[in-house]
Tab-separated table of C-alpha atoms in Angstrom:
chain	number	residue	atom	x	y	z
A	1	MET	CA	4.750	-10.960	-60.839
A	2	LYS	CA	2.101	-9.511	-59.070
A	3	ASN	CA	-0.608	-11.042	-61.361
A	4	LEU	CA	0.923	-14.294	-60.720
A	5	ALA	CA	0.258	-13.961	-56.729
A	6	VAL	CA	-3.049	-16.496	-57.155
A	7	VAL	CA	-1.320	-19.498	-59.544
A	8	SER	CA	2.219	-19.596	-57.756
A	9	ILE	CA	0.485	-19.598	-53.851
A	10	LEU	CA	-1.655	-22.392	-55.462
A	11	SER	CA	0.671	-24.118	-56.988
A	12	GLY	CA	2.827	-24.319	-53.803
A	13	LEU	CA	-0.130	-25.701	-51.824
A	14	ILE	CA	-1.053	-27.946	-54.270
A	15	SER	CA	2.979	-29.530	-55.117
A	16	MET	CA	2.830	-29.618	-50.890
A	17	VAL	CA	0.233	-31.947	-50.760
A	18	ILE	CA	1.313	-34.144	-53.425
A	19	SER	CA	4.419	-34.591	-51.749
A	20	ILE	CA	2.844	-35.257	-48.364
A	21	LYS	CA	1.402	-38.332	-50.087
A	22	LEU	CA	5.054	-39.020	-52.073
A	23	ILE	CA	7.482	-38.978	-49.784
A	24	LYS	CA	5.685	-38.784	-46.177
A	25	LYS	CA	7.893	-36.209	-44.779
A	26	VAL	CA	5.986	-33.250	-44.552
A	27	HIS	CA	9.096	-30.754	-43.413
A	28	TRP	CA	10.645	-32.052	-47.225
A	29	ALA	CA	7.157	-31.289	-48.881
A	30	ILE	CA	6.919	-27.643	-47.348
A	31	LEU	CA	10.726	-26.941	-48.440
A	32	ILE	CA	9.444	-28.392	-51.996
A	33	ALA	CA	6.255	-26.267	-51.879
A	34	THR	CA	8.712	-22.923	-51.146
A	35	ILE	CA	10.661	-23.895	-54.066
A	36	VAL	CA	7.826	-24.060	-56.212
A	37	THR	CA	6.228	-21.002	-55.036
A	38	ALA	CA	9.286	-19.582	-56.007
A	39	LEU	CA	9.747	-20.620	-59.272
A	40	VAL	CA	5.634	-20.092	-60.629
A	41	SER	CA	6.037	-16.615	-58.804
A	42	LEU	CA	9.492	-16.134	-60.452
A	43	ASN	CA	10.769	-14.404	-56.951
A	44	LEU	CA	13.862	-17.121	-56.449
A	45	ASN	CA	15.692	-14.260	-55.555
A	46	TYR	CA	13.781	-13.440	-52.256
A	47	ILE	CA	14.687	-17.446	-52.012
A	48	GLY	CA	18.080	-16.514	-49.592
A	49	SER	CA	16.952	-13.249	-47.910
A	50	SER	CA	13.759	-15.014	-46.715
A	51	PHE	CA	15.997	-17.785	-44.918
A	52	LEU	CA	18.353	-15.073	-43.444
A	53	GLU	CA	15.448	-13.558	-42.208
A	54	THR	CA	14.349	-16.904	-40.589
A	55	ILE	CA	17.616	-17.895	-39.152
A	56	THR	CA	18.209	-14.605	-37.508
A	57	GLN	CA	13.993	-14.323	-36.410
A	58	SER	CA	13.608	-14.439	-32.617
A	59	ASP	CA	9.931	-15.928	-33.106
A	60	PHE	CA	11.824	-18.956	-34.646
A	61	TYR	CA	14.080	-19.395	-31.549
A	62	GLU	CA	11.214	-18.929	-29.177
A	63	VAL	CA	8.848	-21.406	-31.036
A	64	ILE	CA	11.831	-23.780	-30.734
A	65	VAL	CA	12.355	-23.741	-27.107
A	66	VAL	CA	9.144	-23.520	-26.762
A	67	ILE	CA	8.431	-27.314	-28.422
A	68	PHE	CA	11.492	-28.058	-26.920
A	69	GLY	CA	10.217	-27.342	-23.268
A	70	ILE	CA	6.887	-29.347	-24.307
A	71	TYR	CA	8.560	-32.483	-24.956
A	72	LEU	CA	10.977	-32.080	-22.514
A	73	LEU	CA	7.845	-31.499	-19.970
A	74	SER	CA	6.340	-34.287	-21.303
A	75	ASP	CA	9.062	-36.737	-20.893
A	76	THR	CA	9.456	-35.828	-17.129
A	77	MET	CA	5.746	-36.403	-16.282
A	78	LYS	CA	5.955	-39.621	-18.298
A	79	ALA	CA	9.100	-40.680	-16.201
A	80	SER	CA	7.766	-39.299	-13.059
A	81	GLY	CA	4.651	-41.412	-13.387
A	82	ASN	CA	2.467	-37.996	-13.182
A	83	SER	CA	1.207	-37.898	-16.775
A	84	GLN	CA	-0.295	-41.450	-16.052
A	85	LYS	CA	-1.238	-40.277	-12.868
A	86	PHE	CA	-3.293	-37.059	-14.579
A	87	ALA	CA	-4.537	-39.682	-17.005
A	88	LYS	CA	-6.139	-42.259	-14.686
A	89	ASN	CA	-7.564	-39.347	-12.122
A	90	ILE	CA	-9.387	-37.907	-15.132
A	91	ARG	CA	-10.519	-40.503	-16.994
A	92	THR	CA	-12.312	-41.800	-13.222
A	93	LEU	CA	-13.661	-38.362	-12.851
A	94	PHE	CA	-14.736	-38.015	-16.472
A	95	ASN	CA	-15.038	-40.570	-19.031
A	96	SER	CA	-12.399	-41.847	-21.169
A	97	ARG	CA	-13.578	-39.593	-24.153
A	98	GLN	CA	-14.992	-36.215	-21.783
A	99	ALA	CA	-11.118	-36.225	-20.962
A	100	VAL	CA	-9.799	-36.107	-24.016
A	101	GLY	CA	-12.236	-33.392	-25.226
A	102	LEU	CA	-11.393	-31.114	-21.773
A	103	MET	CA	-8.097	-31.379	-21.484
A	104	PRO	CA	-7.021	-29.364	-24.799
A	105	MET	CA	-10.084	-27.596	-23.841
A	106	MET	CA	-9.132	-26.211	-20.651
A	107	LEU	CA	-5.610	-25.919	-22.030
A	108	GLY	CA	-6.945	-23.718	-25.113
A	109	LEU	CA	-6.807	-20.986	-22.767
A	110	LEU	CA	-3.698	-20.683	-22.906
A	111	PRO	CA	-2.138	-19.320	-26.328
A	112	MET	CA	1.228	-21.166	-27.574
A	113	PRO	CA	2.512	-21.616	-31.005
A	114	GLY	CA	2.221	-25.850	-31.053
A	115	GLY	CA	0.355	-25.823	-27.883
A	116	ALA	CA	-2.117	-28.995	-28.801
A	117	MET	CA	1.520	-30.449	-27.787
A	118	PHE	CA	0.701	-29.851	-24.284
A	119	THR	CA	-1.993	-32.227	-23.838
A	120	ALA	CA	-0.915	-34.880	-26.638
A	121	PRO	CA	0.596	-36.726	-24.550
A	122	MET	CA	-1.815	-37.273	-22.028
A	123	VAL	CA	-4.593	-37.152	-24.797
A	124	LYS	CA	-2.268	-40.250	-26.512
A	125	ASP	CA	-1.834	-42.315	-22.887
A	126	ILE	CA	-5.795	-42.012	-22.517
A	127	ALA	CA	-6.747	-42.833	-26.062
A	128	ASP	CA	-4.356	-46.092	-26.124
A	129	GLU	CA	-5.195	-47.622	-23.123
A	130	SER	CA	-8.750	-46.829	-23.901
A	131	ASN	CA	-8.912	-47.962	-27.413
A	132	ILE	CA	-9.700	-44.883	-28.641
A	133	ASN	CA	-8.973	-44.507	-32.732
A	134	ARG	CA	-5.452	-42.121	-32.513
A	135	VAL	CA	-6.690	-40.077	-35.826
A	136	GLU	CA	-10.186	-39.440	-33.633
A	137	ALA	CA	-8.003	-38.805	-30.370
A	138	THR	CA	-5.485	-36.398	-32.589
A	139	ALA	CA	-9.052	-34.485	-33.932
A	140	MET	CA	-10.256	-34.262	-30.711
A	141	ASN	CA	-7.288	-32.485	-29.070
A	142	TYR	CA	-6.865	-30.141	-31.965
A	143	TRP	CA	-10.194	-29.166	-32.356
A	144	PHE	CA	-11.036	-28.408	-28.315
A	145	ARG	CA	-8.065	-26.900	-28.155
A	146	HIS	CA	-8.618	-24.644	-31.230
A	147	SER	CA	-12.289	-23.729	-30.456
A	148	MET	CA	-11.321	-21.114	-27.843
A	149	GLU	CA	-9.631	-19.098	-30.379
A	150	PHE	CA	-12.792	-18.100	-31.906
A	151	PHE	CA	-13.032	-15.746	-28.984
A	152	TRP	CA	-10.811	-16.094	-26.115
A	153	ILE	CA	-8.984	-12.474	-25.943
A	154	LEU	CA	-5.565	-14.079	-25.282
A	155	TYR	CA	-4.989	-15.123	-28.299
A	156	PRO	CA	-2.702	-12.157	-30.536
A	157	ALA	CA	-5.151	-12.517	-33.402
A	158	LEU	CA	-7.979	-10.997	-31.269
A	159	ILE	CA	-5.541	-8.456	-29.340
A	160	LEU	CA	-4.804	-7.356	-32.813
A	161	GLU	CA	-8.474	-7.555	-34.189
A	162	SER	CA	-9.249	-5.214	-31.345
A	163	ALA	CA	-6.089	-3.085	-32.174
A	164	LEU	CA	-7.291	-2.442	-35.530
A	165	THR	CA	-10.968	-1.852	-34.732
A	166	GLY	CA	-10.902	-0.388	-32.322
A	167	ILE	CA	-13.440	-2.638	-30.452
A	168	SER	CA	-12.771	-3.612	-26.840
A	169	LEU	CA	-11.582	-6.845	-25.822
A	170	THR	CA	-14.438	-7.497	-23.947
A	171	LYS	CA	-16.868	-6.616	-26.615
A	172	LEU	CA	-15.118	-9.014	-29.010
A	173	LEU	CA	-15.305	-11.876	-26.559
A	174	LEU	CA	-19.297	-11.381	-26.085
A	175	ILE	CA	-19.758	-10.627	-29.536
A	176	GLN	CA	-17.786	-13.815	-30.964
A	177	LEU	CA	-18.552	-16.537	-27.957
A	178	PRO	CA	-21.510	-18.181	-29.724
A	179	ILE	CA	-19.196	-19.390	-32.813
A	180	GLY	CA	-17.354	-20.762	-30.238
A	181	LEU	CA	-19.945	-22.391	-28.216
A	182	PHE	CA	-21.438	-23.782	-31.463
A	183	ALA	CA	-17.631	-25.013	-32.140
A	184	ILE	CA	-17.485	-26.446	-28.909
A	185	ILE	CA	-20.787	-27.842	-28.470
A	186	GLY	CA	-20.932	-29.109	-31.904
A	187	GLY	CA	-17.475	-31.121	-31.562
A	188	TRP	CA	-18.685	-32.563	-28.132
A	189	ILE	CA	-21.741	-33.932	-29.823
A	190	TYR	CA	-19.816	-35.250	-33.179
A	191	PHE	CA	-17.107	-36.922	-31.156
A	192	LYS	CA	-20.010	-38.885	-28.869
A	193	ASN	CA	-18.862	-37.533	-25.717
A	194	GLY	CA	-21.814	-37.053	-23.808
A	195	LYS	CA	-23.289	-35.676	-20.918
A	196	ILE	CA	-20.544	-34.603	-18.111
A	197	SER	CA	-21.384	-35.650	-14.546
A	198	LEU	CA	-18.932	-34.511	-12.196
A	199	LYS	CA	-17.536	-37.248	-9.297
A	200	ARG	CA	-16.891	-35.658	-5.645
A	201	ASP	CA	-14.076	-37.063	-5.135
A	202	LYS	CA	-11.674	-34.862	-3.124
A	203	LYS	CA	-8.728	-37.093	-3.109
A	204	LEU	CA	-8.716	-37.756	-6.801
A	205	TRP	CA	-9.433	-33.855	-7.260
A	206	LYS	CA	-6.094	-33.048	-5.354
A	207	GLU	CA	-3.938	-35.536	-7.227
A	208	LEU	CA	-5.091	-34.390	-10.532
A	209	PHE	CA	-4.216	-30.907	-9.262
A	210	GLU	CA	-0.715	-32.361	-8.355
A	211	SER	CA	-0.200	-33.994	-11.106
A	212	ILE	CA	-0.845	-30.676	-13.457
A	213	LEU	CA	0.571	-28.513	-11.511
A	214	PRO	CA	3.505	-27.006	-14.110
A	215	ILE	CA	1.200	-27.046	-16.646
A	216	LEU	CA	-0.809	-24.891	-14.400
A	217	ILE	CA	1.909	-22.681	-13.012
A	218	ILE	CA	2.674	-22.276	-17.161
A	219	ILE	CA	-0.814	-20.725	-17.708
A	220	VAL	CA	-0.617	-18.402	-14.640
A	221	GLY	CA	2.881	-17.278	-16.121
A	222	VAL	CA	1.755	-16.521	-19.835
A	223	ILE	CA	-1.679	-14.593	-18.772
A	224	ALA	CA	0.690	-12.806	-16.111
A	225	SER	CA	2.692	-11.376	-19.329
A	226	LEU	CA	5.445	-13.481	-19.023
A	227	PRO	CA	6.890	-14.059	-22.473
A	228	GLY	CA	5.712	-17.983	-23.051
A	229	TRP	CA	9.090	-19.417	-24.167
A	230	PHE	CA	10.984	-18.400	-21.277
A	231	VAL	CA	7.959	-19.804	-18.504
A	232	VAL	CA	7.543	-23.132	-20.371
A	233	LEU	CA	11.633	-23.695	-19.913
A	234	THR	CA	11.661	-22.637	-17.059
A	235	VAL	CA	9.155	-24.613	-15.548
A	236	SER	CA	10.235	-27.570	-17.660
A	237	LEU	CA	14.009	-27.278	-16.917
A	238	ILE	CA	13.373	-26.703	-12.885
A	239	TYR	CA	10.603	-29.680	-13.278
A	240	THR	CA	13.064	-31.891	-14.789
A	241	PHE	CA	15.374	-30.774	-11.891
A	242	TYR	CA	13.032	-31.647	-9.222
A	243	HIS	CA	12.435	-35.573	-10.579
A	244	LYS	CA	15.997	-36.086	-11.901
A	245	ASN	CA	14.964	-36.784	-15.167
A	246	TYR	CA	18.212	-35.847	-16.932
A	247	LYS	CA	18.210	-38.086	-19.736
A	248	ASP	CA	15.912	-36.041	-21.330
A	249	LEU	CA	17.528	-32.817	-21.291
A	250	LEU	CA	19.440	-33.858	-24.343
A	251	ASN	CA	16.594	-35.250	-26.175
A	252	ILE	CA	16.539	-33.119	-29.158
A	253	ARG	CA	13.993	-34.173	-32.632
A	254	TRP	CA	16.193	-33.097	-35.066
A	255	GLU	CA	13.381	-33.638	-37.613
A	256	THR	CA	10.908	-31.270	-35.710
A	257	VAL	CA	13.785	-28.293	-35.734
A	258	LEU	CA	13.907	-28.882	-39.620
A	259	LEU	CA	9.974	-28.723	-40.035
A	260	LEU	CA	10.070	-25.583	-37.594
A	261	LEU	CA	12.803	-24.109	-39.906
A	262	PHE	CA	11.313	-24.963	-43.068
A	263	VAL	CA	7.492	-23.510	-41.931
A	264	PHE	CA	8.906	-20.186	-40.879
A	265	TRP	CA	10.951	-19.799	-43.953
A	266	TYR	CA	8.083	-20.683	-46.124
A	267	LYS	CA	6.012	-18.122	-44.500
A	268	ASN	CA	8.702	-15.824	-44.263
A	269	PHE	CA	9.296	-16.584	-48.571
A	270	VAL	CA	5.637	-15.419	-49.078
A	271	THR	CA	5.527	-12.141	-46.740
A	272	VAL	CA	9.147	-10.751	-47.586
A	273	SER	CA	8.401	-11.499	-51.719
A	274	ASN	CA	5.090	-9.893	-51.425
A	275	LEU	CA	2.887	-12.550	-52.260
A	276	SER	CA	0.067	-12.436	-49.663
A	277	ASN	CA	-0.096	-8.741	-50.217
A	278	ASP	CA	-0.265	-9.260	-53.906
A	279	PHE	CA	-2.970	-12.127	-53.739
A	280	VAL	CA	-5.450	-9.975	-52.053
A	281	ASP	CA	-4.183	-7.121	-54.598
A	282	ASN	CA	-5.151	-10.092	-57.569
A	283	LEU	CA	-8.713	-10.654	-56.518
A	284	THR	CA	-9.517	-6.982	-56.392
A	285	THR	CA	-7.982	-6.100	-59.787
A	286	TRP	CA	-10.443	-9.039	-60.852
A	287	GLY	CA	-13.455	-7.047	-59.249
A	288	VAL	CA	-14.360	-9.614	-56.889
A	289	SER	CA	-17.151	-8.797	-54.743
A	290	PRO	CA	-15.901	-6.823	-51.194
A	291	TRP	CA	-17.369	-9.868	-48.880
A	292	TRP	CA	-15.843	-12.956	-51.111
A	293	ILE	CA	-12.162	-11.028	-50.500
A	294	ILE	CA	-12.637	-10.754	-46.844
A	295	MET	CA	-13.518	-14.293	-46.754
A	296	ILE	CA	-11.371	-15.444	-49.542
A	297	SER	CA	-7.991	-13.899	-48.811
A	298	PRO	CA	-7.738	-14.816	-44.909
A	299	ILE	CA	-8.881	-18.277	-45.648
A	300	ILE	CA	-5.766	-18.667	-48.233
A	301	ILE	CA	-3.213	-16.480	-46.251
A	302	GLY	CA	-4.164	-18.883	-43.003
A	303	LEU	CA	-3.541	-21.843	-45.000
A	304	ILE	CA	-0.529	-20.565	-46.887
A	305	THR	CA	1.254	-19.533	-43.469
A	306	GLY	CA	-0.702	-21.472	-40.439
A	307	ILE	CA	-0.871	-18.274	-38.347
A	308	THR	CA	-4.166	-16.361	-37.618
A	309	GLN	CA	-2.600	-13.177	-37.217
A	310	ALA	CA	-1.214	-13.524	-40.937
A	311	GLY	CA	-4.705	-14.079	-42.481
A	312	PHE	CA	-5.868	-11.469	-40.292
A	313	ALA	CA	-3.421	-8.405	-41.032
A	314	VAL	CA	-3.284	-8.967	-44.288
A	315	THR	CA	-6.717	-8.902	-45.096
A	316	MET	CA	-7.993	-6.375	-42.548
A	317	PRO	CA	-6.357	-3.283	-43.987
A	318	ILE	CA	-8.382	-3.635	-46.736
A	319	ALA	CA	-11.453	-4.835	-45.456
A	320	LEU	CA	-11.497	-1.506	-43.418
A	321	SER	CA	-11.124	0.499	-46.347
A	322	PHE	CA	-14.710	-1.417	-47.434
A	323	VAL	CA	-15.759	-0.036	-44.005
A	324	GLU	CA	-14.712	3.697	-45.078
A	325	ALA	CA	-16.312	3.764	-48.322
A	326	GLY	CA	-19.559	2.530	-46.139
A	327	ILE	CA	-19.729	-0.500	-48.447
A	328	ILE	CA	-19.880	-3.046	-45.248
A	329	SER	CA	-20.213	-2.020	-41.890
A	330	LEU	CA	-17.424	-2.364	-38.993
A	331	VAL	CA	-18.903	-5.564	-36.712
A	332	PRO	CA	-19.465	-7.736	-39.515
A	333	VAL	CA	-16.318	-7.044	-41.386
A	334	ALA	CA	-14.284	-7.730	-38.355
A	335	ILE	CA	-15.884	-10.897	-36.992
A	336	THR	CA	-15.898	-12.122	-41.092
A	337	THR	CA	-12.036	-11.485	-41.235
A	338	TYR	CA	-10.986	-12.775	-38.184
A	339	PHE	CA	-13.270	-16.127	-38.189
A	340	PHE	CA	-12.121	-17.219	-41.792
A	341	SER	CA	-8.749	-16.686	-40.724
A	342	VAL	CA	-8.939	-18.897	-37.952
A	343	LEU	CA	-10.759	-21.480	-40.296
A	344	GLY	CA	-7.719	-21.049	-42.652
A	345	VAL	CA	-5.623	-22.168	-40.297
A	346	LEU	CA	-7.542	-24.833	-39.073
A	347	LEU	CA	-7.145	-26.501	-42.138
A	348	SER	CA	-3.705	-25.454	-42.719
A	349	PRO	CA	-0.828	-27.959	-43.828
A	350	VAL	CA	1.503	-25.912	-42.224
A	351	HIS	CA	-0.338	-25.658	-38.894
A	352	LEU	CA	2.114	-26.176	-36.284
A	353	CYS	CA	-0.706	-27.766	-33.805
A	354	LEU	CA	-1.655	-30.018	-36.517
A	355	LEU	CA	1.873	-30.806	-37.955
A	356	LEU	CA	3.425	-31.360	-34.795
A	357	THR	CA	0.599	-33.753	-33.154
A	358	SER	CA	0.057	-35.761	-36.198
A	359	LYS	CA	3.637	-36.694	-35.807
A	360	TYR	CA	3.398	-37.552	-32.120
A	361	PHE	CA	0.371	-39.305	-32.785
A	362	GLU	CA	1.708	-41.164	-35.851
A	363	VAL	CA	-1.253	-40.098	-38.085
A	364	ASP	CA	-1.826	-38.578	-41.303
A	365	MET	CA	-2.932	-35.032	-40.814
A	366	PHE	CA	-5.769	-35.156	-44.010
A	367	SER	CA	-7.293	-37.627	-42.670
A	368	VAL	CA	-7.780	-35.657	-39.091
A	369	ILE	CA	-8.662	-32.563	-41.250
A	370	LYS	CA	-11.360	-34.943	-42.826
A	371	LYS	CA	-12.553	-35.855	-38.770
A	372	ILE	CA	-12.770	-31.907	-38.340
A	373	ILE	CA	-14.793	-31.024	-41.271
A	374	ILE	CA	-18.306	-31.474	-39.058
A	375	PRO	CA	-17.329	-29.779	-36.340
A	376	ILE	CA	-16.398	-26.625	-38.651
A	377	PHE	CA	-19.613	-26.347	-40.178
A	378	CYS	CA	-21.025	-26.307	-36.598
A	379	ALA	CA	-18.541	-23.277	-36.080
A	380	ILE	CA	-19.855	-21.454	-39.495
A	381	ILE	CA	-23.472	-21.884	-38.320
A	382	GLY	CA	-22.570	-20.072	-35.039
A	383	TYR	CA	-20.524	-17.670	-37.198
A	384	LEU	CA	-24.477	-17.006	-39.384
A	385	VAL	CA	-25.943	-16.935	-35.952
A	386	VAL	CA	-23.607	-13.979	-35.375
A	387	MET	CA	-23.678	-12.253	-38.112
A	388	LEU	CA	-27.582	-12.683	-38.609
A	389	LEU	CA	-27.417	-10.572	-35.244
A	390	PHE	CA	-25.443	-7.885	-36.356
A	391	ILE	CA	-26.980	-7.340	-40.202
A	392	PHE	CA	-30.453	-7.388	-39.543
């Protein structure tokens, strides 16, 4: 069974891609991928236990609460007119394309599962009013949100990187900042967002601040280390009751709930059945170079889980054994494992941000992935620059 890890994981991913193309329903495609992976790996006995773990897992319900809160907040912002006011003001202060890039970038400082959904409603408003192609708008929202993950110290995976390697968060921020800058600047040039010139209009800036006040409160709450689900739900409910938007309180997107259920089930199956660890073991047994292991493993595990810390957590202990053996030094190993974990997640068909925003914008997720290939190459150049500084 252990030797089937690579084959079963790749079979699951291929079946997922084919299913999405054929049935057009991502949640069913993820369920099919789970079953195919279980069949090929001969791990059907873990299907039930991983499902049980999913429905008893607090993280699963917290994400549902976060997504419910985001939808409720966005519905209320729209119903109250604040979403339109925000879109109008930011489009007046900047041009439309810059607004679509800046909003997710600023809110990318707020780590949260499915967090690209925060800016999706506002980005969609601006894109529709400005005739920006929806695929491009989705890609910009997705890319600029996640460019921050390459270096921002509030992301759980980066905190984990510091904990496992003993490198301070401040040092990691400084080391990995160039990767984020290459990702942001490369994306900005690729999407033709142009030179920023700020307009000095106090009234517009005041209106802009007021229109996104609930989002700013959420950011402050998360930075203050309050649980993300609690902050989002509390702010959303207060905001909704203040604007008397009672009709959206029971507006539950059941298809999204199914999507979240199957994503968590798939992730838990891969973990419970030990397939993610077996995958790395397979590569090591086959005599694959240590550098390939610390690049391939986090990418594949990021792809199959859609979670950065999963790719990092599985690969880093093995990567550290290479450090202890004196084969590779610590900093390049840490940077590489983290960078390729993020890369795998960015390309993952089970990444919540990609799934939810593609669904929201009603675009094909694979066309969004195609749109971020060039910005990804820019991030890779940033990674190579940082690696050159630490290897030579």
